[in-house]
Short mmCIF file of C-alpha atoms in Angstrom, two decimals:
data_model
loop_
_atom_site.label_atom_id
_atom_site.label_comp_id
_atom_site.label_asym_id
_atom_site.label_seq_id
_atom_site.Cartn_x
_atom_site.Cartn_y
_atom_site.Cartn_z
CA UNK A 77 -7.13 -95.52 31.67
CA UNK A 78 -6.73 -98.30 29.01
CA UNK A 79 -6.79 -101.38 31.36
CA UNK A 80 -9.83 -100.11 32.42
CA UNK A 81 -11.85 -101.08 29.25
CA UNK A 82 -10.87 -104.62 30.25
CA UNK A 83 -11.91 -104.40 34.10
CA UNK A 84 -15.46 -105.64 34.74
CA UNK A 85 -18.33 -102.91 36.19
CA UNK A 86 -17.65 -104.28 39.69
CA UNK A 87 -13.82 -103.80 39.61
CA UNK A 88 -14.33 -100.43 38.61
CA UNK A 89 -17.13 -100.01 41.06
CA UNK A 90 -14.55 -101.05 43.56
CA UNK A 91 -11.80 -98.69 42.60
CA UNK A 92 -14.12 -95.99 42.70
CA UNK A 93 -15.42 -96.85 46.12
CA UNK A 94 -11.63 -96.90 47.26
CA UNK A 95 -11.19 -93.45 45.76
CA UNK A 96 -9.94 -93.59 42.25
CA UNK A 97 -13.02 -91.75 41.32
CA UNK A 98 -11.82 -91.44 37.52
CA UNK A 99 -12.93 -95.31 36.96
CA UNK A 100 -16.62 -93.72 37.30
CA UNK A 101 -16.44 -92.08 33.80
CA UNK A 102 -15.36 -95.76 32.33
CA UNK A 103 -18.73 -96.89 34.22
CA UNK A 104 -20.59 -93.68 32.84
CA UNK A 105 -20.06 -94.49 29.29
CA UNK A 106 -20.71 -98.36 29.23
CA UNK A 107 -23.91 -97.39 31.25
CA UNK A 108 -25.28 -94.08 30.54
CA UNK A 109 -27.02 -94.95 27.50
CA UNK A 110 -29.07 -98.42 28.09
CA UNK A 111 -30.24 -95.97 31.75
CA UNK A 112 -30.93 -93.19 29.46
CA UNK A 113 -33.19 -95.49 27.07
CA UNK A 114 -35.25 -96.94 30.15
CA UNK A 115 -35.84 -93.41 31.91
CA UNK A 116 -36.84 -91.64 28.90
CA UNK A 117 -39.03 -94.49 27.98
CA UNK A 118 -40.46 -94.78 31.54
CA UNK A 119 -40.63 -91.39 32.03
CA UNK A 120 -41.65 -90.27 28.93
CA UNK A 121 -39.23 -87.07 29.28
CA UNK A 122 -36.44 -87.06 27.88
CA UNK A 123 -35.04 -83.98 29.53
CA UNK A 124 -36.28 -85.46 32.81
CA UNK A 125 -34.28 -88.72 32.22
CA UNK A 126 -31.31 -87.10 31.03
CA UNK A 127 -31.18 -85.60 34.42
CA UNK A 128 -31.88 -88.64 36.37
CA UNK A 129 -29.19 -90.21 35.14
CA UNK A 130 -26.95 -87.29 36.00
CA UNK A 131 -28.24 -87.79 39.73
CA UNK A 132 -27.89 -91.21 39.43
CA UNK A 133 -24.03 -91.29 38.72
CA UNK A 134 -23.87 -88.27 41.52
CA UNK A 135 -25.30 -90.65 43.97
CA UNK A 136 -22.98 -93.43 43.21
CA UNK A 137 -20.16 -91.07 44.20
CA UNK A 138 -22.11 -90.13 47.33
CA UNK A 139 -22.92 -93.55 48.10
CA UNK A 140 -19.82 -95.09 47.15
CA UNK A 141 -19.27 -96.88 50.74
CA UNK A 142 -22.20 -98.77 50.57
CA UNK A 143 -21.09 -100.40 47.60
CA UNK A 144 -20.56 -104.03 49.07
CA UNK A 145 -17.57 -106.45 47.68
CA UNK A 146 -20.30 -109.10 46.62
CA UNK A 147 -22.53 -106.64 45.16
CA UNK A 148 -23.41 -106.57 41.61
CA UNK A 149 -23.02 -103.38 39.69
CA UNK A 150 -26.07 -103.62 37.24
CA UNK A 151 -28.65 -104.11 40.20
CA UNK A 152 -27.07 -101.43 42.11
CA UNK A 153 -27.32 -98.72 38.88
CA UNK A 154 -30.90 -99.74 38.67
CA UNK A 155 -31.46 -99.55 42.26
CA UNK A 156 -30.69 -96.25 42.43
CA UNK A 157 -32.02 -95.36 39.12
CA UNK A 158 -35.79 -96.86 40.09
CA UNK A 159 -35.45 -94.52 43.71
CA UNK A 160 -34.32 -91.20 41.57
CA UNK A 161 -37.24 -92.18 39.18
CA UNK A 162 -39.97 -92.38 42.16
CA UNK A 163 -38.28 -89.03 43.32
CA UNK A 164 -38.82 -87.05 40.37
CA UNK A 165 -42.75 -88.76 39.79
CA UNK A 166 -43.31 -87.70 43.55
CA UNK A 167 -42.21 -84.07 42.07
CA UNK A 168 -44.14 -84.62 39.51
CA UNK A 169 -47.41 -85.47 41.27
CA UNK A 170 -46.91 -89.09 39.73
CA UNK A 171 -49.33 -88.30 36.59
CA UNK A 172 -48.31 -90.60 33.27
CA UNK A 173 -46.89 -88.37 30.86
CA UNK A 174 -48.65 -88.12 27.52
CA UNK A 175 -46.38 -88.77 24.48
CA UNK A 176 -45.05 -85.56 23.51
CA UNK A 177 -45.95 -84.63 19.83
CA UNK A 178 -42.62 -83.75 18.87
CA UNK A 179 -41.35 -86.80 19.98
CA UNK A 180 -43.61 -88.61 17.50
CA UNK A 181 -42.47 -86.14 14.90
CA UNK A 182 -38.79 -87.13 15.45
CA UNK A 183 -40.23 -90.71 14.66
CA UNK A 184 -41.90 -90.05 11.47
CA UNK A 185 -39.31 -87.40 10.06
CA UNK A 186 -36.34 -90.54 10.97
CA UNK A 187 -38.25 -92.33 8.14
CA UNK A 188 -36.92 -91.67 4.49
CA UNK A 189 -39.98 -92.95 2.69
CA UNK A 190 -43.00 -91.62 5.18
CA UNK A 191 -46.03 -92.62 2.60
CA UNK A 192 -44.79 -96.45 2.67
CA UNK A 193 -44.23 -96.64 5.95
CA UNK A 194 -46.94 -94.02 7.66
CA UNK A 195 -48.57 -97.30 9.08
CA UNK A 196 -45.97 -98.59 11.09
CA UNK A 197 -45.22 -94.82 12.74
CA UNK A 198 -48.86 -95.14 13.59
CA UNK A 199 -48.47 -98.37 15.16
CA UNK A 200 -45.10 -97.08 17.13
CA UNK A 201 -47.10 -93.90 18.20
CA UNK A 202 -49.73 -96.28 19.67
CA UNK A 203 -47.10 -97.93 21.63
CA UNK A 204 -45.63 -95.07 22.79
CA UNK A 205 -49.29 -93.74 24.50
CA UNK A 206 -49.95 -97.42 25.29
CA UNK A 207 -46.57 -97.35 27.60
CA UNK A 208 -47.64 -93.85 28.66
CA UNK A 209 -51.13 -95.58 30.06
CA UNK A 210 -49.96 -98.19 31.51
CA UNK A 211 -49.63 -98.79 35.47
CA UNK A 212 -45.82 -97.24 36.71
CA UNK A 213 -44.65 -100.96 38.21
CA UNK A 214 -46.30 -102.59 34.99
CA UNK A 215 -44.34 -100.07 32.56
CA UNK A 216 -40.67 -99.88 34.47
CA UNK A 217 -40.55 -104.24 34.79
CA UNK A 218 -41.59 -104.33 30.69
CA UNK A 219 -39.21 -101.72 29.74
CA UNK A 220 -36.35 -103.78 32.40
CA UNK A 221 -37.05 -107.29 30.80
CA UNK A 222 -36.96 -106.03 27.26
CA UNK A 223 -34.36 -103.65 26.82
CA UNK A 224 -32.07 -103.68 29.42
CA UNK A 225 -30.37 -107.29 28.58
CA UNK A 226 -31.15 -108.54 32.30
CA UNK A 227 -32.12 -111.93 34.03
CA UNK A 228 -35.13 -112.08 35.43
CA UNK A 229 -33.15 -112.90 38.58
CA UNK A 230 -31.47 -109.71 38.22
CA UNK A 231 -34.91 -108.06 37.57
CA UNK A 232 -35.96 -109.61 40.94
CA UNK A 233 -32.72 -108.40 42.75
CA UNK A 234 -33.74 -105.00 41.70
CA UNK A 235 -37.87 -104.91 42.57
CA UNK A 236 -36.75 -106.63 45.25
CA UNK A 237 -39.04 -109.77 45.00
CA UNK A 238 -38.74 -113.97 43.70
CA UNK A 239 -37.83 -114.62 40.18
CA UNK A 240 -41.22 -116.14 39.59
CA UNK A 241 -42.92 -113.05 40.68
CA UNK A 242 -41.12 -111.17 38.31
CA UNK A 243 -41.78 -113.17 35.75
CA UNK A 244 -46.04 -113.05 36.53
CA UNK A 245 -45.26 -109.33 36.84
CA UNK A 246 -43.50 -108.73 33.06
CA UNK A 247 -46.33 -111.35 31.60
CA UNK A 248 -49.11 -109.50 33.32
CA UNK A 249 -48.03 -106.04 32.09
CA UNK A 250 -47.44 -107.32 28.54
CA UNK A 251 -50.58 -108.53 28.66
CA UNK A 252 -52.04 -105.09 30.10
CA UNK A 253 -50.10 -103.11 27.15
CA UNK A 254 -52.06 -105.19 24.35
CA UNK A 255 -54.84 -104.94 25.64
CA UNK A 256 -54.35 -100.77 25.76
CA UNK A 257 -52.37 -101.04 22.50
CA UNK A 258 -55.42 -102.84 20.95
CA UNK A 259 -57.67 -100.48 22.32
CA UNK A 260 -56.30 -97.46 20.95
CA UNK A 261 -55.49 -99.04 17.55
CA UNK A 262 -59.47 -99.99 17.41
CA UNK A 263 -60.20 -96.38 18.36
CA UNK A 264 -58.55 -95.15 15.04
CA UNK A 265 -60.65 -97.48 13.31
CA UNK A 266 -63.45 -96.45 14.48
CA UNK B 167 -52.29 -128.79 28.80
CA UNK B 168 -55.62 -127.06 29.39
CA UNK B 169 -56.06 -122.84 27.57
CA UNK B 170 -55.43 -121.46 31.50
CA UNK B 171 -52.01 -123.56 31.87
CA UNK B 172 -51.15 -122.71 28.17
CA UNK B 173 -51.71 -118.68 28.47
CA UNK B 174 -49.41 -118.98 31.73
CA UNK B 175 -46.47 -120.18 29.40
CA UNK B 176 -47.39 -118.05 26.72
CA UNK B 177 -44.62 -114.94 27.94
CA UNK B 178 -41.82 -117.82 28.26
CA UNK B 179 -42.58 -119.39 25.01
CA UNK B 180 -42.16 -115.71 23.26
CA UNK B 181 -38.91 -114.55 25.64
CA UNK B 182 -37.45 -118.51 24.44
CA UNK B 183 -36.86 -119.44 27.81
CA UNK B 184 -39.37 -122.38 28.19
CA UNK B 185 -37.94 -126.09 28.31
CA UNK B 186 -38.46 -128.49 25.37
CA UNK B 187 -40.87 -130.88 26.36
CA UNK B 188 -43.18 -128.08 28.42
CA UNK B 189 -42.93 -125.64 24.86
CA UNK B 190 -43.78 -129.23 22.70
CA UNK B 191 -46.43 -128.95 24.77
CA UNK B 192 -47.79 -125.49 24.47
CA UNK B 193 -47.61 -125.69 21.04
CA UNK B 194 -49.57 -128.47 20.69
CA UNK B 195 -52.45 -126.79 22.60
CA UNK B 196 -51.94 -123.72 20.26
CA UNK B 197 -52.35 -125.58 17.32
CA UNK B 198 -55.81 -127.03 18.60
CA UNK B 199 -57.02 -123.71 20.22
CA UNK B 200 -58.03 -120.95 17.81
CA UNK B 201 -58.49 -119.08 20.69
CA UNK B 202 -55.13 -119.29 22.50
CA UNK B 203 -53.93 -118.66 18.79
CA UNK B 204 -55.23 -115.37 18.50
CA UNK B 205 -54.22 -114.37 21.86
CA UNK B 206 -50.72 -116.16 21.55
CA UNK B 207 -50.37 -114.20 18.55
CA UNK B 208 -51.60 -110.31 19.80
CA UNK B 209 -49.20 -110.76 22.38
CA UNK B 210 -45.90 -111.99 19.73
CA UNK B 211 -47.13 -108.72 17.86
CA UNK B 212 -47.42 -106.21 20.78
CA UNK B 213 -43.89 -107.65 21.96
CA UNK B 214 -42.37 -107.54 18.41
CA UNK B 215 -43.62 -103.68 17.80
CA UNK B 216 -42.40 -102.70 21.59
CA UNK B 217 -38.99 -104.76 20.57
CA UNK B 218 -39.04 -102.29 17.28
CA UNK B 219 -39.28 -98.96 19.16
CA UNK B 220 -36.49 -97.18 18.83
CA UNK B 221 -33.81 -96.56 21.34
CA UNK B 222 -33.71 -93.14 22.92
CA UNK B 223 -30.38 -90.84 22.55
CA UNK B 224 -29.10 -88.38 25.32
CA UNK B 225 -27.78 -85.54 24.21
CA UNK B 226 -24.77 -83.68 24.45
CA UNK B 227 -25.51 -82.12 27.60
CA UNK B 228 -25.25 -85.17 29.60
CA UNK B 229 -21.87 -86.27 28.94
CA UNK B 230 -20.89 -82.49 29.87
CA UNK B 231 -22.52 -81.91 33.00
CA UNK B 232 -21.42 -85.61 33.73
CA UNK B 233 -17.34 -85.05 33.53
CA UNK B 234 -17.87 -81.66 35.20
CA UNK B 235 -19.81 -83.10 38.60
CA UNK B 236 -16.53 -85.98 38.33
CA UNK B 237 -14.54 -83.20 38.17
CA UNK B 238 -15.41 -80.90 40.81
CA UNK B 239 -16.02 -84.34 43.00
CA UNK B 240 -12.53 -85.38 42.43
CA UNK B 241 -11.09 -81.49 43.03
CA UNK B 242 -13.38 -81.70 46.18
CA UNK B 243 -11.74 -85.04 47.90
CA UNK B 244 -8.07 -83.95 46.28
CA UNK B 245 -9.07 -80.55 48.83
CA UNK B 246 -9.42 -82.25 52.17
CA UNK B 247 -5.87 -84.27 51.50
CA UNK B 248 -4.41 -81.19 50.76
CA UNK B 249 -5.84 -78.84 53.43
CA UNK B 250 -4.56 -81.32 56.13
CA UNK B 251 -1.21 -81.67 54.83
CA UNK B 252 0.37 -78.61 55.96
CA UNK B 253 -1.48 -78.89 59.29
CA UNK B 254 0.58 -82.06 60.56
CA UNK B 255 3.69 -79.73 60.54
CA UNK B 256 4.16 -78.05 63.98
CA UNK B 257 4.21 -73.98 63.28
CA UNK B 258 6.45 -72.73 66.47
CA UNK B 259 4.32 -70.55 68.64
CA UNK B 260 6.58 -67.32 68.72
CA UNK B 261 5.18 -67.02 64.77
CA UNK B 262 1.59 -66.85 65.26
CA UNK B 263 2.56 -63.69 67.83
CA UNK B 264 5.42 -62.10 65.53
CA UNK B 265 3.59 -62.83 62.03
CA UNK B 266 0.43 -59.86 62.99
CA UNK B 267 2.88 -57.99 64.54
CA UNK B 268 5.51 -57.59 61.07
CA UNK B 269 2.32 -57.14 59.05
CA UNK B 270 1.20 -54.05 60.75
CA UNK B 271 4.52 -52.85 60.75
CA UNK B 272 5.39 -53.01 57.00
CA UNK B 273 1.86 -51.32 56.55
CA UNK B 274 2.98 -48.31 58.74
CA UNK B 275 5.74 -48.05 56.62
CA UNK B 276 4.62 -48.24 53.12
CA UNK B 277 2.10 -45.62 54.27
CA UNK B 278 4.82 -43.07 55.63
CA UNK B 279 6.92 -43.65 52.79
CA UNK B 280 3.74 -43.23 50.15
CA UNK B 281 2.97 -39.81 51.77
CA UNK B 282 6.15 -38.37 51.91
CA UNK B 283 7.31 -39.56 47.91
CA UNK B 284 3.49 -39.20 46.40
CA UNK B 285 3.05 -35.42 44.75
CA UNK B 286 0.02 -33.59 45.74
CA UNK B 287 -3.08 -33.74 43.25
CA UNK B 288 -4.13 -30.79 41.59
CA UNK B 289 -7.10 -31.23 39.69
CA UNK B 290 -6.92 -29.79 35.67
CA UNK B 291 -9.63 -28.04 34.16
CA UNK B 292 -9.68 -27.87 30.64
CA UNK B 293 -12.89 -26.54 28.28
CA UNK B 294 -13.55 -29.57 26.07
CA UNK B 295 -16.02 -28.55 22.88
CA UNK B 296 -18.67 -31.31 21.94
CA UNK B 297 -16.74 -32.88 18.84
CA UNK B 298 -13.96 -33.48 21.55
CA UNK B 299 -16.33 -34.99 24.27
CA UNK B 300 -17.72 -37.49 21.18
CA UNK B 301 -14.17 -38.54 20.38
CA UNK B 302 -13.63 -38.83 23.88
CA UNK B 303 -16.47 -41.26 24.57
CA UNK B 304 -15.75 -42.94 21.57
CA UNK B 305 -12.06 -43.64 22.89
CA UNK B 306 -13.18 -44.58 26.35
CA UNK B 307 -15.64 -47.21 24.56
CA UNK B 308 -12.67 -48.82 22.63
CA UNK B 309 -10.28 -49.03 26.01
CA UNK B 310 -13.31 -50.69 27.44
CA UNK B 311 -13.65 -53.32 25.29
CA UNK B 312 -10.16 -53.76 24.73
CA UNK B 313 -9.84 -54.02 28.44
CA UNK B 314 -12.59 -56.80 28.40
CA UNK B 315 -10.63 -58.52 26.02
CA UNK B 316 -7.22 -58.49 27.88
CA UNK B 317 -9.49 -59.13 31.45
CA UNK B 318 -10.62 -62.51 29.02
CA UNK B 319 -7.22 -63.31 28.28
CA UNK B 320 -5.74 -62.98 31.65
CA UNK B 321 -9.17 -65.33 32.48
CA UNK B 322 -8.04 -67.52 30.26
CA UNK B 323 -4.49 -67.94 32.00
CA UNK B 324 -6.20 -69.91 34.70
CA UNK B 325 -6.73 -73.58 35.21
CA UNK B 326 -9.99 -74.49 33.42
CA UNK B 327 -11.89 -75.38 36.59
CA UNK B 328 -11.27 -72.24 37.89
CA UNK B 329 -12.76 -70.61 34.62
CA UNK B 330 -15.93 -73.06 35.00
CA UNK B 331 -16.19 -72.04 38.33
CA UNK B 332 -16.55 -67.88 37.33
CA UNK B 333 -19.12 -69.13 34.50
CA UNK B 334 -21.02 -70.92 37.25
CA UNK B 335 -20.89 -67.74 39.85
CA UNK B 336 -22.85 -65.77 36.80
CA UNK B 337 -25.59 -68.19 37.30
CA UNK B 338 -26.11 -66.99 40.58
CA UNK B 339 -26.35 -63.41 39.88
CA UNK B 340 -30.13 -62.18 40.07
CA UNK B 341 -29.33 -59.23 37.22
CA UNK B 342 -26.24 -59.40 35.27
CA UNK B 343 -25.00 -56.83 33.71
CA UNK B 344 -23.77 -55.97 29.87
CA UNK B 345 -20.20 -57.22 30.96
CA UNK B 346 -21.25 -60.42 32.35
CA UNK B 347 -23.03 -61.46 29.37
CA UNK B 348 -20.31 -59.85 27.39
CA UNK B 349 -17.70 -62.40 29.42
CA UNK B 350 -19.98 -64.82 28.67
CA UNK B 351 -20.54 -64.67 24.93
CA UNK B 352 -16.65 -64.32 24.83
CA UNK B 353 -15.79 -67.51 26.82
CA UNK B 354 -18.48 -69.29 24.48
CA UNK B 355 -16.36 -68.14 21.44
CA UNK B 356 -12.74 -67.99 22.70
CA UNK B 357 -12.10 -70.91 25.22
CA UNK B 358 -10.21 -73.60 24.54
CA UNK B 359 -12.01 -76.06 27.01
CA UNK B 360 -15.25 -77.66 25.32
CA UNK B 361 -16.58 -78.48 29.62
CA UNK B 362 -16.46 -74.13 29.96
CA UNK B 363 -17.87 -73.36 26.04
CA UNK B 364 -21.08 -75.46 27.18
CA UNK B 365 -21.58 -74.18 30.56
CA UNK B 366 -21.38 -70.64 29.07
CA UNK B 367 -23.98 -71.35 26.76
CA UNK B 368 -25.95 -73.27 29.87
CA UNK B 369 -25.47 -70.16 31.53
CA UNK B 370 -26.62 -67.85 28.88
CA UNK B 371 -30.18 -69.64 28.42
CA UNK B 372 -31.33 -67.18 30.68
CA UNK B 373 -31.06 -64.36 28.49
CA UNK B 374 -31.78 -65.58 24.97
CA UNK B 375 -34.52 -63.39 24.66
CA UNK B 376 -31.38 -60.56 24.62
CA UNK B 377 -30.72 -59.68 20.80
CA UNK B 378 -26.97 -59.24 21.50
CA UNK B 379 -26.73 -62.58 23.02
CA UNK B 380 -28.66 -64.59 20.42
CA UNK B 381 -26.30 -62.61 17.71
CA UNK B 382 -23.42 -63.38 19.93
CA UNK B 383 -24.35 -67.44 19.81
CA UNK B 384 -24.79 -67.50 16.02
CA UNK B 385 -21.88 -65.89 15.20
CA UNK B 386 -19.64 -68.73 17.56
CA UNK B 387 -21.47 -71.38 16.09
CA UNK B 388 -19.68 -70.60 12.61
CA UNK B 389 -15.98 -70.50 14.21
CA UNK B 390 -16.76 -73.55 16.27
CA UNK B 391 -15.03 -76.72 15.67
CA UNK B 392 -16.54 -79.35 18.37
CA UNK B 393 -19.54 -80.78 17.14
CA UNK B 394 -20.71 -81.24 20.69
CA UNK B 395 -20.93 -77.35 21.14
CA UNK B 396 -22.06 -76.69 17.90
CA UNK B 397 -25.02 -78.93 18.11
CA UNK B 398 -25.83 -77.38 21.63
CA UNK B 399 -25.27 -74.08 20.14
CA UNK B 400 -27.81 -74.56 17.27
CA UNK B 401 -30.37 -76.28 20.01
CA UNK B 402 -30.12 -72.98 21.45
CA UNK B 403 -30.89 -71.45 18.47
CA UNK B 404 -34.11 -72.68 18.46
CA UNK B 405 -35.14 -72.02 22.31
CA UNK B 406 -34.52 -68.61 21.35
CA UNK B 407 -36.86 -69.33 18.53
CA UNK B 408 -34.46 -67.20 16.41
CA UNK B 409 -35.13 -66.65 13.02
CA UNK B 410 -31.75 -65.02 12.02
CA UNK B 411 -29.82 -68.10 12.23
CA UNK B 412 -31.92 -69.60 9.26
CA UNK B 413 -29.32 -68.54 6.77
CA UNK B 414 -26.38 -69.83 9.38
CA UNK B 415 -27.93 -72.72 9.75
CA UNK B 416 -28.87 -73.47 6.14
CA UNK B 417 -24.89 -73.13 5.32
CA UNK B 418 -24.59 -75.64 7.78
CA UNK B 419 -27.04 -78.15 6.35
CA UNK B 420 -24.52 -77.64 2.80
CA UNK B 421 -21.49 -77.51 4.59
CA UNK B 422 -19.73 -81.39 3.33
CA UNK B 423 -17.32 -80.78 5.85
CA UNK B 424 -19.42 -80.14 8.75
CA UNK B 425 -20.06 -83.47 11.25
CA UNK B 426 -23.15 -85.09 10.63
CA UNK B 427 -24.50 -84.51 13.49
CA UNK B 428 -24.04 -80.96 13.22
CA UNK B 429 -25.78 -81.06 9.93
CA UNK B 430 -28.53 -83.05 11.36
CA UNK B 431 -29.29 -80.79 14.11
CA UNK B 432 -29.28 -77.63 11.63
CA UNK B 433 -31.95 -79.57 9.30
CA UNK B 434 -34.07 -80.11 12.44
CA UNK B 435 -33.29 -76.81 13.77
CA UNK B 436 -34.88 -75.31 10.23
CA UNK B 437 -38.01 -76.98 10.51
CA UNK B 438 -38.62 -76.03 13.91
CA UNK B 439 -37.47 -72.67 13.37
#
């Protein structure tokens, strides 16, 4: 498999679709992590995300057909990713998680000097519940536009609406996490 | 530019994607608008700290269970080709009739031929005292392990997908018994595939709360060699919230030859534990 570090995601898309399903694990490891990142973000569970990728990458092999020859491969990832996501918060009775304490612990204990820098773990654990709070749509096109690398026209191929929509959609929700983030900062002031 | 049109820009201007003359613009407002200022800049800090968070890693597991569904889907569309290969050739008709028929005949024989060669049982009594029967248990014990070893070995003879499928068919079992979890805890230490090591230890979450099974996972973890396992091994560790493997797992953390990673996980594993 050593040309296929120089095949784009859509060739190897298409060789999997025609049945050389070994081009998938090429796909896997370019992809797995940036999908990871957004689904444990978005969900908040990282245990949860690590198995919606896993279902993702199933249903790409299940789905494989419908993979057109114009399509793009990004889009299509997140496409499925955003349906297995609405599957498991339909399980999940569609509740925002809270941030889970340990999760904050891994942030503070990755820090080597903790006294300097306990302010900033604050401000990151603030984040954290402010992404927890905020509205499912408003989280998933934040966490698309700012860590997945894509256009917003790719962001509007995947929610499936116009580019300028999805850009009123990521400035509304940034708007809605300062305002939370604020809030809960002012809280610990208080 | 009036504040409403300004704030409308205000997500462009921080992404960088706003044209020259309609940014000149913007920031001309912002530098005459204390209020668009202070919102302008709340939103460049909220965007900067959710810019800083850090990116989440998967762990080990997901790679795993990953190359094992490729696997079994690429065994599973290899197994239609395969199954309708030999069905294309015509099979003559006389040898679905004669086939049954030679079958049942070689059976008769073999059975005539068994009764006539086979010597008749007749069953031994002999008085046994109790230092005898202890020895005797004792020696049926060793056969039985050693049998469980050679059974492993003879496992281990098979294609590796074959062995991943027997560790998954333990995972349906409702009660299993010592020798299941003692197949398990030996494919965990003994095989040489990393894909069946981890779904024996996937398999034997189950019954961490079992002494022999916890004692069976920390004493792998010190003859493993793939980080992968190891740090799976140690994560198990602390499911089982098992306080034995401190010592283990401090060596670990000492260990300069040990991956990182492996170290890492032990020094996290020690504070939870």
């Amino acid at each position: 498999m050593a040309t296929a570090a120089l095949q784009t995601d859509h060739e190897l898309m298409l060789a999997v679709r025609d049945g050389e399903l070994a081009a998938l694990g090429e796909l896997f490891e370019r992809h797995h992590g940036p999908l990871y990142g957004y689904l444990a973000k978005h969900t908040g569970d990282r245990l949860a995300a690590e198995d919606i990728v896993q279902t993702v990458f199933q249903r790409m092999l299940k789905y494989r057909h419908t993979y057109r020859d114009d399509g793009a491969f990004t889009a299509w990832m997140y496409h499925l990713a955003r349906r297995c996501a609405a599957d498991y918060f339909r399980k999940h009775h569609a509740a925002p998680v809270a941030t889970d304490p340990t999760d904050l612990q891994a942030y503070a204990d990755a820090r080597p000097h903790a006294g300097d820098q306990a302010g900033a773990s604050d401000d990151r654990a603030f984040l954290h519940s402010a992404l927890n709070r905020l509205d499912r749509d408003d989280r998933e096109i934040l966490l698309l536009s700012r860590f997945q690398e894509l256009s917003f026209a790719e962001i509007a191929g995947i929610l499936e609406c116009s580019v300028g929509a999805a850009k009123v959609r990521a400035h509304r929700a940034l708007r809605e996490l300062r305002d939370i983030y604020f809030q809960l900062q002012g809280e610990k002031l208080t | 530019m009036n504040c409403i049109q300004a704030r409308d820009r205000f997500a462009e201007l921080l992404d960088q994607r706003l044209d020259g003359p309609v940014s000149g613009e913007v920031r001309l407002h912002l530098a005459a608008c204390p209020d668009c200022q202070r919102d302008f800049v709340s939103l460049r800090d909220t965007l900067a700290q959710l810019d800083a968070l850090p990116a989440a890693k998967p762990g080990p597991r997901l790679r795993a269970n990953f190359y094992a569904m490729l696997e079994d889907e690429q065994r599973s569309a290899a197994a239609p080709a395969r199954a309708s290969a030999p069905s294309r050739r015509h099979t003559p008709r006389w040898r679905w009739i004669l086939s049954p028929l030679a079958a049942c005949g070689l059976l008769a024989l073999s059975f005539v031929a068994g009764q006539r060669s086979a010597p008749v049982a007749t069953p031994v009594t002999v008085p046994v005292d109790a230092a005898t029967q202890h020895e005797l248990a004792d020696l049926r014990k060793k056969v039985d392990s050693m049998g469980q070893l050679v059974g492993y070995s003879l496992l281990q003879r098979q294609p590796a997908n074959e062995r991943l499928k027997g560790i998954l068919a333990t995972q349906d079992l409702a009660a299993p018994g010592d020798r299941v979890l003692t197949q398990l805890i030996s494919a965990l230490a003994l095989d040489p595939s990393t894909n069946v090591r981890l779904s024996a230890l996937e398999a034997l979450y189950p019954y961490a709360d079992q002494e022999v099974v916890r004692a069976g996972v920390l004493a792998s973890l010190t003859r493993e060699q793939s980080p992968l396992v190891q740090v799976s091994m140690i994560d198990f560790l602390v499911a089982a919230r098992d306080r034995e493997a401190a010592p283990t797992l401090q060596q670990l953390v000492r260990a300069d030859k040990v991956d990182r990673s492996v170290r890492d996980a032990a020094k996290r594993a020690l504070v939870q534990l």
